[in-house]
Coordinates of C-alpha atoms and ligand atoms in Angstrom, one line a residue:
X1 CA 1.1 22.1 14.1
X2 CA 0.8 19.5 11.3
X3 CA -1.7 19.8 8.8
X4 CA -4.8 17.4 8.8
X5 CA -4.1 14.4 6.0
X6 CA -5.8 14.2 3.1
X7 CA -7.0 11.0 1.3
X8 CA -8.4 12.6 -2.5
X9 CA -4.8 14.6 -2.4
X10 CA -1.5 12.5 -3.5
X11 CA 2.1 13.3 -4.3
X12 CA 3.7 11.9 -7.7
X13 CA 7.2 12.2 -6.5
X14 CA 10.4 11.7 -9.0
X15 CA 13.3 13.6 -10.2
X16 CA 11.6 14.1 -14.2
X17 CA 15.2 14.9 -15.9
X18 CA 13.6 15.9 -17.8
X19 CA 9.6 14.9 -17.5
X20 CA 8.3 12.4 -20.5
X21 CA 5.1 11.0 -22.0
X22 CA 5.6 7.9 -19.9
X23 CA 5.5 10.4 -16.5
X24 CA 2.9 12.3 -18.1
X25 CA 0.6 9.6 -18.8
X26 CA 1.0 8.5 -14.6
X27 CA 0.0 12.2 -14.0
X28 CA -3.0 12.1 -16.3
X29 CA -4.4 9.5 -15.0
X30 CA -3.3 9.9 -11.4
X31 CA -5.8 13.1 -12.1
X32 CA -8.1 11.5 -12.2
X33 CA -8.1 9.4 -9.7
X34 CA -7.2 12.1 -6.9
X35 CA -9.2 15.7 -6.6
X36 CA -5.9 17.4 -6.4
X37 CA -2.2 15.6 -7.8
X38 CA 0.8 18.0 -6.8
X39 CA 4.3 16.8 -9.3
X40 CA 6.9 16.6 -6.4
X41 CA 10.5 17.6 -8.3
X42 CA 13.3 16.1 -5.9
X43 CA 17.1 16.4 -5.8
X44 CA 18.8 12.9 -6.8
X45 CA 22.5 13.2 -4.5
X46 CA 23.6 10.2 -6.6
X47 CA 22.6 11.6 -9.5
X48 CA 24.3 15.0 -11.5
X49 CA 21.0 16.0 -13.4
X50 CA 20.8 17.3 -17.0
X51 CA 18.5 20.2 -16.1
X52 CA 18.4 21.7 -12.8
X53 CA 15.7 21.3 -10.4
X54 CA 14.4 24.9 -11.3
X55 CA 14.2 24.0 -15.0
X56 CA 12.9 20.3 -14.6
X57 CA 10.3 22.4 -12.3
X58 CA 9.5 24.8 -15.1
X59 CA 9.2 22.1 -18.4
X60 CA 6.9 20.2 -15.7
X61 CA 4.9 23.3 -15.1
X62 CA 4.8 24.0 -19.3
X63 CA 3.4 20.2 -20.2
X64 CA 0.9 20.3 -16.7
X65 CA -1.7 22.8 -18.4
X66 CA -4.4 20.7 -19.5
X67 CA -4.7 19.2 -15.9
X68 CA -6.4 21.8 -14.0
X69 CA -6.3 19.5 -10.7
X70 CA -2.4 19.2 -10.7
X71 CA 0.0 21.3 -10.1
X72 CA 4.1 20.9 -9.2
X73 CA 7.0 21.8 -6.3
X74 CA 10.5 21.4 -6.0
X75 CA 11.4 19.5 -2.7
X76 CA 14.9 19.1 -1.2
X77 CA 13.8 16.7 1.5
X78 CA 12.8 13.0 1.7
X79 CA 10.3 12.2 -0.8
X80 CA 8.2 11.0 2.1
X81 CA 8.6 14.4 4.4
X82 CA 7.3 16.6 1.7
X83 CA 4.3 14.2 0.8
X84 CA 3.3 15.0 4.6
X85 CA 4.3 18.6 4.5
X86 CA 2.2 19.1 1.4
X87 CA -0.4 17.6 3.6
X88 CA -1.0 14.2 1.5
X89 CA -0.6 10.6 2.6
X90 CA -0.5 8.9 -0.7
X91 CA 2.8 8.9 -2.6
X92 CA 2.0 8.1 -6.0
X93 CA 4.6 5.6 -8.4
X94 CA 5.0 4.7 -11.8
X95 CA 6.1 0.8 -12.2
X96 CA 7.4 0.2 -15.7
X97 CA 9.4 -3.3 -15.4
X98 CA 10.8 -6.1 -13.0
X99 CA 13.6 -4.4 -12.1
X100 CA 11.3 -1.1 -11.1
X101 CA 9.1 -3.1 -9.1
X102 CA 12.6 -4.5 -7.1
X103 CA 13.8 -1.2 -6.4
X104 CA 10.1 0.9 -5.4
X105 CA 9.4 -2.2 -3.2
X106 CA 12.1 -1.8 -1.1
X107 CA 11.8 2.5 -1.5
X108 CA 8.0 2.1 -0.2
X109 CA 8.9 -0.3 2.3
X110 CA 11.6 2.5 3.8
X111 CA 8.8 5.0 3.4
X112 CA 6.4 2.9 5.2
X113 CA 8.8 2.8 8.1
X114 CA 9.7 6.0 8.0
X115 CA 6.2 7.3 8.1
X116 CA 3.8 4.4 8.4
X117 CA 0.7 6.8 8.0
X118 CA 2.0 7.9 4.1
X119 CA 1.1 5.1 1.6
X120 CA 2.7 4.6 -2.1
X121 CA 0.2 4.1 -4.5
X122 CA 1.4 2.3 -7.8
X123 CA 0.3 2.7 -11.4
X124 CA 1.6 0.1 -13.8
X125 CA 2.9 1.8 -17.1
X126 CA 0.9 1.8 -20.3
X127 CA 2.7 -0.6 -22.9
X128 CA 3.8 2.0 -25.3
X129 CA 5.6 3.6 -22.5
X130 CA 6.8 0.9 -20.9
X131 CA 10.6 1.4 -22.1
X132 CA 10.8 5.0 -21.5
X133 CA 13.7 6.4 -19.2
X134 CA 14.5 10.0 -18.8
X135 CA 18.3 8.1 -18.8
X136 CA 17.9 6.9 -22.2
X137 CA 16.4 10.3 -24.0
X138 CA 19.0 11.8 -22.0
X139 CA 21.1 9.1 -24.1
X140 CA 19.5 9.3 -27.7
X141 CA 19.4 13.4 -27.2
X142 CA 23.1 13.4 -27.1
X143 CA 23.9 10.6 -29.9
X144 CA 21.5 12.2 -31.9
X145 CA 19.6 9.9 -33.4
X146 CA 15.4 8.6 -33.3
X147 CA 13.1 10.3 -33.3
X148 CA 12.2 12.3 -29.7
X149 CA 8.7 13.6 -30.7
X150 CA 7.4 10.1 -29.8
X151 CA 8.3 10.3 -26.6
X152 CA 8.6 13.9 -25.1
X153 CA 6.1 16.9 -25.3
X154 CA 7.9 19.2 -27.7
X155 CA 8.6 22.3 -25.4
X156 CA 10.6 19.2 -23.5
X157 CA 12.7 17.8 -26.7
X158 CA 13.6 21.6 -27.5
X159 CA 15.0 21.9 -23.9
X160 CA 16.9 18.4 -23.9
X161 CA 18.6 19.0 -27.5
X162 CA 19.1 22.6 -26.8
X163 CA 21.0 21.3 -23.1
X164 CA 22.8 18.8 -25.8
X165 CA 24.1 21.2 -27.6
X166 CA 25.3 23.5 -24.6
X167 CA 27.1 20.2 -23.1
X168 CA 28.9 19.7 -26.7
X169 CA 30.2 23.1 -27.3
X170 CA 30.9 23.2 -23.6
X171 CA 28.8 26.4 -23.0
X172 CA 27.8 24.5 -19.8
X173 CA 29.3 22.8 -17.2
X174 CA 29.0 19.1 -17.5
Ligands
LIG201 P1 13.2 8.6 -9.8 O1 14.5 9.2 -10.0 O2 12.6 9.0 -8.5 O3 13.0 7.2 -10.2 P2 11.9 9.4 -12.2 O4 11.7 10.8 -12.6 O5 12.7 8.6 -13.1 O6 12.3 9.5 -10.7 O7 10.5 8.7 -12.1 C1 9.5 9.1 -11.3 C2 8.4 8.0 -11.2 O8 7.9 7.8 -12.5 C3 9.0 6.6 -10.7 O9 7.9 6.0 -9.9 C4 9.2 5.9 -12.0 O10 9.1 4.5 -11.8 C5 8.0 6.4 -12.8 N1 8.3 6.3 -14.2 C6 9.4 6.6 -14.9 N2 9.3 6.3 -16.2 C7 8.0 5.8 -16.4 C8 7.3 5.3 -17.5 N3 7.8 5.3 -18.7 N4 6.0 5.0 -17.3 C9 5.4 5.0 -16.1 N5 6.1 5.4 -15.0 C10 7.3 5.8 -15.1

């Protein structure tokens, strides 16, 4: 039997490789919009991930404390099937640019069809974290340069130039 839906419960859905301030700014205030926010970690099959999906689980579950109301899962299905198996109907989205908004219209549109009852919310990015991509810290980590504090929780900058490291002394398959 399927759970009954829940409107004050929403799923913030992503792949977080690794999680950011930008991310963790949609999550604050997604708190506090919704009673209860679960952090849904997906697999990306395009996509060969710096940290695996256990590890981008665990530095979610590290910068998550302060937010008593949220909590995080790995998933390994459609974004939207686990947002109804966790027994939501609201997907929640960050929208940072133009070229975001192209590609989530189209991914909420395919939700929509896939499962008309589950809606996407949207949260517009704050300005200072507008131009924050787990892609380019991924980038800046492994060229070494700016300065990372700004824009990852430190437990998350340890992990990523730590994973750096491991990829350049080939300690860990690429
Ligand atoms: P995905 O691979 O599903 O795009 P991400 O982990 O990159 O997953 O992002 C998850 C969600 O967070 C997406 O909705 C994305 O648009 C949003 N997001 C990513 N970066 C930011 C940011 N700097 N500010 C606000 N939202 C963001």
């Amino acid at each position: 039997m399927t759970k009954p839906l829940n409107h004050r419960l929403a799923v913030y859905t992503g792949t977080f490789d690794p999680i950011h301030y930008g991310h963790l700014d949609i999550i604050s205030r997604g708190s506090r919009i919704f009673d209860q926010l679960i952090v849904g970690v997906g697999i990306n099959p395009d996509k060969q991930p710096f940290f695996d999906q256990d590890e981008r689980v665990e530095l979610v579950r590290a910068v998550i404390r302060p937010y008593a109301n949220v909590s995080v899962r790995p998933f390994t299905s459609l974004a939207v099937t686990f947002v109804r198996e966790a027994g939501a109907r609201i997907m929640l989205r960050g929208l940072r640019t133009t070229s975001d908004m192209e590609n989530e219209f189209t991914m909420s549109l395919m939700n929509l069809n896939l499962d008309p009852e589950i809606e996407t919310v949207f949260l517009m990015a704050k300005e200072e974290y507008s131009h924050l991509s787990s892609t380019l810290l991924r980038q800046i980590a492994t060229f070494g340069s700016g300065n990372l504090e700004k824009f990852l929780p430190r437990e998350v900058k340890d992990a990523l130039q730590a994973r750096v490291r491991e990829r350049q002394t080939g300690k860990r398959g690429v």
